[in-house]
Coordinates of C-alpha atoms in Angstrom, one line a residue:
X25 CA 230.6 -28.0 71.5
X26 CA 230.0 -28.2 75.4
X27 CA 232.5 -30.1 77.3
X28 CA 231.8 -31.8 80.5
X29 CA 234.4 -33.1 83.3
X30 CA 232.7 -36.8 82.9
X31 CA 229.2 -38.4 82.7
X32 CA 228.2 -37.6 86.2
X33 CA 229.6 -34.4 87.2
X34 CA 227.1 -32.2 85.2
X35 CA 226.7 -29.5 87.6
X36 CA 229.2 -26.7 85.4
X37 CA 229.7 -27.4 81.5
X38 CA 231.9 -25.6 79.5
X39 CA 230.9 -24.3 75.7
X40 CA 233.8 -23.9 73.7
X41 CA 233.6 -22.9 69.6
X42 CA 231.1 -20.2 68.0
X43 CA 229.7 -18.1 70.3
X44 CA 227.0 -17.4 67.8
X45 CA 225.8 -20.5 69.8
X46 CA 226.6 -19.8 73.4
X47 CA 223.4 -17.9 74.2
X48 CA 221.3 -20.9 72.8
X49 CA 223.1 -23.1 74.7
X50 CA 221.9 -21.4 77.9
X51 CA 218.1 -21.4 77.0
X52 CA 217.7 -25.4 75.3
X53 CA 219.8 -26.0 78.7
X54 CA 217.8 -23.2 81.0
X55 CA 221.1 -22.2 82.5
X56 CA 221.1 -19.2 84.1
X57 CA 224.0 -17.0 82.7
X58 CA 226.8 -15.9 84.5
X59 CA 228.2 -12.5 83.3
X60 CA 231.6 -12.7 84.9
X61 CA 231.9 -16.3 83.3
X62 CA 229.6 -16.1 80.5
X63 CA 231.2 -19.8 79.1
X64 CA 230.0 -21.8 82.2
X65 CA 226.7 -23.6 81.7
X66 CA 224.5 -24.7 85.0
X67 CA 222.0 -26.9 83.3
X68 CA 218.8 -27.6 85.0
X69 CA 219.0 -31.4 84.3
X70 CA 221.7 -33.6 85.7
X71 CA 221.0 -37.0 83.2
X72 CA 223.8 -37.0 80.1
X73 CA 221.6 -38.3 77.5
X74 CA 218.9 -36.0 78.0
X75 CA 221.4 -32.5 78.0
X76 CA 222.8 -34.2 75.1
X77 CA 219.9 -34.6 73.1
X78 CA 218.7 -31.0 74.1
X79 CA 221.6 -29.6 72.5
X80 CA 221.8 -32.0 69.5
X81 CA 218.9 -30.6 68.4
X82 CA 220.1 -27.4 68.1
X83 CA 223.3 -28.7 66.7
X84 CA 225.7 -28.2 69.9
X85 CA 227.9 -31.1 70.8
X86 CA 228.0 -32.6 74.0
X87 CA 231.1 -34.4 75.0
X88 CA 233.7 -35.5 78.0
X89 CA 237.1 -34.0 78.1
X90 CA 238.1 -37.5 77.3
X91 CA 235.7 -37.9 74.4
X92 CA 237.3 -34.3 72.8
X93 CA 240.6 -35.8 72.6
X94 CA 239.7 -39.8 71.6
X95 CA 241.2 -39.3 68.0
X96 CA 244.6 -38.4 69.6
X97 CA 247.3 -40.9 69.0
X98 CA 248.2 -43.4 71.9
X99 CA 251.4 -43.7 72.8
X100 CA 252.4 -47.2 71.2
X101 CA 255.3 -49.4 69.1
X102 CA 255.3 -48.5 65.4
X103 CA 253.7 -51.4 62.7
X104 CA 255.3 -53.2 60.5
X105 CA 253.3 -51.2 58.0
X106 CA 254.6 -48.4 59.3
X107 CA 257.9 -48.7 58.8
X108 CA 260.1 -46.8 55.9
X109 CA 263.0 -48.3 54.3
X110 CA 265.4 -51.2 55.5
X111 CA 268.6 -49.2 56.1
X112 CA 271.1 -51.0 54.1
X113 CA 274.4 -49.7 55.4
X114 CA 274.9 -50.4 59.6
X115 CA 274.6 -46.7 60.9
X116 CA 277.1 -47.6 63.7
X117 CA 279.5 -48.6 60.5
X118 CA 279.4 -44.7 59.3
X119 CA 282.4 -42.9 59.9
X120 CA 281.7 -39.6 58.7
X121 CA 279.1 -38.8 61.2
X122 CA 279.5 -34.5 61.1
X123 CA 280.8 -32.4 63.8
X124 CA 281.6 -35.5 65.5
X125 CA 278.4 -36.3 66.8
X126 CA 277.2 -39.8 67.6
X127 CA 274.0 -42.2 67.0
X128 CA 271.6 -42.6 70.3
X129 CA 269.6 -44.7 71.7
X130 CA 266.2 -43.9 74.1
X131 CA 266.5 -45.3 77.1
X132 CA 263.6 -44.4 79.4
X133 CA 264.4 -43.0 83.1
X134 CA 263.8 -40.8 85.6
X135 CA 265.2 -38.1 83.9
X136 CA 264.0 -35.5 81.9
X137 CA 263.1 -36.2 78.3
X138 CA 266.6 -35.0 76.5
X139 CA 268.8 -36.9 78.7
X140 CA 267.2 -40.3 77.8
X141 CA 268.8 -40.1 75.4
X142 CA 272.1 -42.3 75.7
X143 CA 275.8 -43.0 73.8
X144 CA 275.5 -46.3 73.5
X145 CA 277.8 -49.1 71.5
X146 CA 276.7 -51.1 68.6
X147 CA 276.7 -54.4 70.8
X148 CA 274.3 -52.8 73.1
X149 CA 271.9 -52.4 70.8
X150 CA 268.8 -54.6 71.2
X151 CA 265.2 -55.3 69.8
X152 CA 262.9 -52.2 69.4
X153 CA 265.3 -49.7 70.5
X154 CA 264.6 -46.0 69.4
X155 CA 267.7 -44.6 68.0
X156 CA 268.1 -40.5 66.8
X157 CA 271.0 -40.1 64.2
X158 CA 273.0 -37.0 64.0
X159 CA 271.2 -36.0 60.6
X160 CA 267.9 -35.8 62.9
X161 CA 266.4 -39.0 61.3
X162 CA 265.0 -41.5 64.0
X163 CA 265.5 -45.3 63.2
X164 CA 263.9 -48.5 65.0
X165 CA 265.6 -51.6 65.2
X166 CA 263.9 -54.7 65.1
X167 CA 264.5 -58.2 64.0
X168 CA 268.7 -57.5 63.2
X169 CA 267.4 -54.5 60.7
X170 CA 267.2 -50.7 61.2
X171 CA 264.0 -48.8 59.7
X172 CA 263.5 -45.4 59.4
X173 CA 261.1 -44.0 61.3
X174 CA 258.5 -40.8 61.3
X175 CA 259.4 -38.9 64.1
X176 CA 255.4 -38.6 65.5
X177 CA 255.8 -42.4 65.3
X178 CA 259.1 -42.3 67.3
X179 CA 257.9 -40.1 70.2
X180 CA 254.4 -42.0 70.5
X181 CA 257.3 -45.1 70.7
X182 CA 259.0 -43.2 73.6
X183 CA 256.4 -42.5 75.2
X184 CA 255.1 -46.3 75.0
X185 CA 258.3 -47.0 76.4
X186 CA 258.1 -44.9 79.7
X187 CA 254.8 -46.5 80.0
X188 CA 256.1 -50.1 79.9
X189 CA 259.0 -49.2 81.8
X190 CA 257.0 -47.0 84.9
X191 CA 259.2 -44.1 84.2
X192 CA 256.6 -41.1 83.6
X193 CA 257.5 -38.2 81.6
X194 CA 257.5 -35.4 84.5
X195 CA 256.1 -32.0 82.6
X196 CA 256.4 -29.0 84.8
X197 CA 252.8 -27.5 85.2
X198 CA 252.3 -24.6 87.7
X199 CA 248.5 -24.4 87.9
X200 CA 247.6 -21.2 89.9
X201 CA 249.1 -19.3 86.9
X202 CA 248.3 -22.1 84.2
X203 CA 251.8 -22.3 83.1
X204 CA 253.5 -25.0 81.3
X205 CA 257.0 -26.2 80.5
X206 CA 257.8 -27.6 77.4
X207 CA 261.7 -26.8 77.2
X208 CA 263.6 -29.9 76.4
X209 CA 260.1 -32.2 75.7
X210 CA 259.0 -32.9 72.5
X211 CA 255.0 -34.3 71.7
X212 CA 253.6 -36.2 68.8
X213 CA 252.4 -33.0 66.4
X214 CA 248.3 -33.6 67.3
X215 CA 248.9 -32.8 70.3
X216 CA 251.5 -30.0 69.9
X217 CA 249.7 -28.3 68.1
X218 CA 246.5 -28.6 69.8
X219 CA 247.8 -27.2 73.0
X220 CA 249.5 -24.5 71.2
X221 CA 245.7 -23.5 69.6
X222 CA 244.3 -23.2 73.1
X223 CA 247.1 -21.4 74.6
X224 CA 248.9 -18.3 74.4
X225 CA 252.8 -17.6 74.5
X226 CA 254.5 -17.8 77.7
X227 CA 257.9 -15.4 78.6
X228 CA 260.2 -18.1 78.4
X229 CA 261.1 -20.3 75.5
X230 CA 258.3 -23.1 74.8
X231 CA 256.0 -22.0 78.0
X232 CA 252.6 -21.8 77.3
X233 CA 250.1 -20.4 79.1
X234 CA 246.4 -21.5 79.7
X235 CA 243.2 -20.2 80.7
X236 CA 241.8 -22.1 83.7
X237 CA 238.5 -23.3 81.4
X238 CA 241.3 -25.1 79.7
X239 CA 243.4 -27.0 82.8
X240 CA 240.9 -30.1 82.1
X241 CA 241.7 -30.4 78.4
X242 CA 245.8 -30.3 79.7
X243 CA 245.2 -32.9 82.6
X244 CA 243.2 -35.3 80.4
X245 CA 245.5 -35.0 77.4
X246 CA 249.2 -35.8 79.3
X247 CA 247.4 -38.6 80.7
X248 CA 246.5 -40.0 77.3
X249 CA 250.4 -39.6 76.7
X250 CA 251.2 -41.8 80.1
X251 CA 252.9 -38.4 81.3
X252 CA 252.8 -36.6 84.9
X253 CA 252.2 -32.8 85.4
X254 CA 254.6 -31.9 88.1

């Protein structure tokens, strides 16, 4: 495929995917290549539809950075459908909890992703609250019952809540290097492992590091998540 910024900045393309392709690319597009940067296409037209057609025919996909990431999950409250099994026992009525650890609750704030996550008391618990038990199951509680929840369902939930709440997830990104910081934040698996694939291993614990080709694909997809890059 070829990825462009948007529909009107058409000036530098980026192929990404077989480079069996890449050189075809350049002559359907008469782009002059660039040895340094062989990746970077300079099409000689500047109209969407017509660069797309160009490379349709020689099957190449043309898309936005958006459009590449479209069939990512939004962050968003779980459906009805989507909910497992009624817990029949009240988990705040468990005793036996191991270790002595305790139920909590998501609370979104301005803090980082780990410490949203609150102590609270069974009387404080209120419609569509995200709870994580001890066991590592995630439960949502709505209409006086607690379901058990998927956890890529819970964390698209948290993140639907720091949207409706205006408290951003704050991801540490230091760009000149194309670093990122992941310690402590955890992301529905799409997109997990999507960054993962066009990344490679950081020195520290859950860094990742990117070329800049792939900065773009970062920005766009955080946004999709309602998150800041910090």
């Amino acid at each position: 495929m070829v990825l462009a910024q948007n529909k009107e900045d058409l000036t530098s393309l980026l192929f990404r995917g077989d480079r069996a392709y890449l050189t075809l690319a350049h002559q359907v597009l008469e782009s002059q290549q660039n040895p340094p940067n062989p990746l970077v296409l300079r099409p000689q037209s500047n109209q969407f539809h017509r660069i797309r057609n160009r490379l349709n025919q020689v099957g190449i996909r043309l898309l936005t950075i958006s459009d590449s990431i479209e069939n990512f999950p939004i962050p968003r409250k779980p459906l009805k459908s989507e909910l497992r099994s009624t817990w029949t026992e009240d988990p705040f009525s468990i005793k036996n909890w191991q270790n002595g650890s305790y139920i909590q609750r998501y609370v979104p704030c301005n803090e980082a992703q780990k410490e949203r996550w609150r102590n609270p008391s069974r009387e404080s618990i209120k419609n569509e609250d995200i709870l994580h038990l001890p066991t590592g199951e995630y439960l949502w509680f709505e209409d006086q019952n607690f379901y058990e929840l998927e956890p890529d369902l819970a964390i698209l939930a948290m993140f639907y809540q720091d949207k409706q709440m205006g408290c951003p997830l704050k991801i540490i990104w230091d760009e000149p290097p194309g670093k990122l910081n992941l310690q402590g934040v955890y992301l529905p698996s799409t997109y997990a492992r999507w960054l993962w694939h066009i990344s490679e291993p950081g020195e520290e614990y859950r860094t990742r590091n990117f070329q800049s080709k792939n900065w773009p694909l970062v920005k766009e997809a955080f946004k999709r998540l309602g998150a800041k890059l910090v």
